[in-house]
C-alpha positions as a Markdown table, in Angstrom:
| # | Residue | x | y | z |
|---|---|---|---|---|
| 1 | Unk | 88.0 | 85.5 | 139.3 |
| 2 | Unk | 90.1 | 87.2 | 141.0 |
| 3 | Unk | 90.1 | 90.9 | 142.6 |
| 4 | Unk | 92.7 | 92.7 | 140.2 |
| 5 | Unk | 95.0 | 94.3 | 142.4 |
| 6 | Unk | 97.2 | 97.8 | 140.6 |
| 7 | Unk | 100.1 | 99.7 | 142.2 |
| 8 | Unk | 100.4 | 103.3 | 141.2 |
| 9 | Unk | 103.8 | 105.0 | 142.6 |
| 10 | Unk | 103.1 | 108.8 | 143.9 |
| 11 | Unk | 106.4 | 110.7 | 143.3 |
| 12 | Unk | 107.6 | 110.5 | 139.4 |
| 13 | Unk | 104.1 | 108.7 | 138.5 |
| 14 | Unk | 100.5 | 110.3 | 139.8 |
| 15 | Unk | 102.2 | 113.5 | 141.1 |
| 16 | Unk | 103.1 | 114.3 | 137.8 |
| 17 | Unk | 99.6 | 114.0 | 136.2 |
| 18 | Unk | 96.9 | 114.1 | 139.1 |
| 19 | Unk | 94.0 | 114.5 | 136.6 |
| 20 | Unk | 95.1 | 112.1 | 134.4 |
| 21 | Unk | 95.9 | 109.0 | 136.9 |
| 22 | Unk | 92.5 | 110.1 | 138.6 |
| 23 | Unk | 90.8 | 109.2 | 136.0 |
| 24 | Unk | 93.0 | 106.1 | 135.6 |
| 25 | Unk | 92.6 | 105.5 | 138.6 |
| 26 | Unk | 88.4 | 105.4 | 138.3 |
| 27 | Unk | 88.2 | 103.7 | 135.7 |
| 28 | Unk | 89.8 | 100.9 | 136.9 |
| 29 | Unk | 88.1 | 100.9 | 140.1 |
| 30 | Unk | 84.6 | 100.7 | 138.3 |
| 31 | Unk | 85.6 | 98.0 | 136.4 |
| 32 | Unk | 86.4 | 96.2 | 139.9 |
| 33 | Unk | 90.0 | 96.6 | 140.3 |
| 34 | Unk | 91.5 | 97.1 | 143.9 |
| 35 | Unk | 93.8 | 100.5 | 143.6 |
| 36 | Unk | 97.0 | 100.9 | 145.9 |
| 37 | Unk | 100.0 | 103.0 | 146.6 |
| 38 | Unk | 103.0 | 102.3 | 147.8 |
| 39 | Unk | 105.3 | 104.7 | 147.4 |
| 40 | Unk | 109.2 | 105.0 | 148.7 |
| 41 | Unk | 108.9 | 108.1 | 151.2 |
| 42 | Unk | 109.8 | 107.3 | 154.2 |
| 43 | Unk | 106.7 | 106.0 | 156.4 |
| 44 | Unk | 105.8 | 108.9 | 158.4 |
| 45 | Unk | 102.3 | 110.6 | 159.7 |
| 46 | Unk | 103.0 | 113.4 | 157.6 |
| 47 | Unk | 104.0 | 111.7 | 154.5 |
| 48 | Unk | 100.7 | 109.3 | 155.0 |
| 49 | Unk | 98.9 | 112.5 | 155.2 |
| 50 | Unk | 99.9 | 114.1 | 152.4 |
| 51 | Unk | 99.9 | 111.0 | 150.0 |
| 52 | Unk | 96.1 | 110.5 | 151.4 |
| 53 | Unk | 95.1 | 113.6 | 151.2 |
| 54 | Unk | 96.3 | 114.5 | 147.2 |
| 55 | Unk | 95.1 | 110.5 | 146.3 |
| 56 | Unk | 91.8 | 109.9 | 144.7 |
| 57 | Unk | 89.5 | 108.3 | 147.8 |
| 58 | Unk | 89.1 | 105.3 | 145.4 |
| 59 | Unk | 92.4 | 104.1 | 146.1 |
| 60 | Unk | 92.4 | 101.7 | 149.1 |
| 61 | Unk | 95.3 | 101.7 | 150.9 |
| 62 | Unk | 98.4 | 103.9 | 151.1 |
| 63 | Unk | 102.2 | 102.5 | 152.5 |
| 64 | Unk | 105.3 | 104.7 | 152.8 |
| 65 | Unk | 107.7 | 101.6 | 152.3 |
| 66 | Unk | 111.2 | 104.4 | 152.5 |
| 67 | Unk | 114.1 | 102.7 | 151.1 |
| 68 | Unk | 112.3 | 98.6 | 151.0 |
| 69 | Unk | 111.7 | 97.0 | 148.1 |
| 70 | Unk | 107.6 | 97.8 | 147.2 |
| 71 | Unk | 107.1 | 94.5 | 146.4 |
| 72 | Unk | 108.2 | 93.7 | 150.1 |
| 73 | Unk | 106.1 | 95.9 | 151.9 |
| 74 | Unk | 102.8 | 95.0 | 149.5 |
| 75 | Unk | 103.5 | 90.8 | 150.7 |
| 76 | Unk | 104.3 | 92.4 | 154.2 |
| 77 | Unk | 100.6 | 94.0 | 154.0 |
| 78 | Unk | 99.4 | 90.2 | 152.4 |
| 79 | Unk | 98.6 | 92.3 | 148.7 |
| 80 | Unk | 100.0 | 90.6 | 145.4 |
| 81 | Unk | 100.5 | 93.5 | 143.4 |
| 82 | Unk | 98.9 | 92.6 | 139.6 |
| 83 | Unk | 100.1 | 95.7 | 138.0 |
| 84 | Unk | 102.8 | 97.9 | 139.2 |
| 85 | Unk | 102.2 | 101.3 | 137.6 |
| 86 | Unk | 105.4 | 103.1 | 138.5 |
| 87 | Unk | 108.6 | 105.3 | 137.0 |
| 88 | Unk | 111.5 | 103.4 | 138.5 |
| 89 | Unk | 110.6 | 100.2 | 138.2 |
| 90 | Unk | 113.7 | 99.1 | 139.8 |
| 91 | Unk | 112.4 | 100.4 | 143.5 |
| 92 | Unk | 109.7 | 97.3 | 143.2 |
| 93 | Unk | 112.2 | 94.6 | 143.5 |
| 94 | Unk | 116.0 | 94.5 | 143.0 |
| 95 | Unk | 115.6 | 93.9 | 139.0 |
| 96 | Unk | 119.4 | 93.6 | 138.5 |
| 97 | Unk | 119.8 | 91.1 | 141.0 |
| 98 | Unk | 117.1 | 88.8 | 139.2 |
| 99 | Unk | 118.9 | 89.5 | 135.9 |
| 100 | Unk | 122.2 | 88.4 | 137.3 |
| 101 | Unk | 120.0 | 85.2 | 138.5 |
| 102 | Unk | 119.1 | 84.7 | 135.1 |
| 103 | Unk | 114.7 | 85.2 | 135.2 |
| 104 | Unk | 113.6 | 86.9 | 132.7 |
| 105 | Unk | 110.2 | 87.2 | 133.0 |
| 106 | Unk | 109.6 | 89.6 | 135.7 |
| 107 | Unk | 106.0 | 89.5 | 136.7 |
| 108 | Unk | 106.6 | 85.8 | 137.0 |
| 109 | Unk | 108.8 | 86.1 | 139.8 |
| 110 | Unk | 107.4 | 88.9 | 141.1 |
């Protein structure tokens, strides 16, 4: 089987509830998952720094992706994001441009 691999956004999502997604967060690493962020600030030092340094260890990797779709910079980093755990979910890929393609099933495409 394969590694589950779980987004969690920073601003809007795990900022908002530190505790809460820590434990999340945990929990899904014990049970084997791999945990990621990629998050829209612009990719900095100090942004990287400051994601790292409020983020749980457990999670594996952290990518400052600015204005790029997150589901771009997880396949430019060879990751294919399972679960996207975020509060726009419209920064992971252009959702209205699928919809006007006609999928409709997004984790399909995804």
């Amino acid at each position: 089987m394969n590694e589950l691999v779980v987004n969690i956004d920073y601003d809007g999502t795990f900022a908002d509830s530190p505790a809460m997604w820590s434990d999340v967060i945990r929990c899904l690493v014990s049970s084997g998952a791999k945990v990621i962020c990629i998050s829209n600030r612009v990719d900095n030092e100090e942004n990287r720094i400051l994601l790292r340094s409020h983020l749980p260890d457990a999670v594996e990797l952290v990518i400052c992706c600015g204005a790029l779709p997150k589901a771009n910079a997880a396949t430019d980093h060879g990751l294919s994001v399972d679960v996207w755990i975020d509060d726009n979910p419209a920064r992971i890929k252009n959702v209205a441009e699928r919809v006007r393609r006609g999928f409709t099933s997004y984790r399909k495409y995804a």
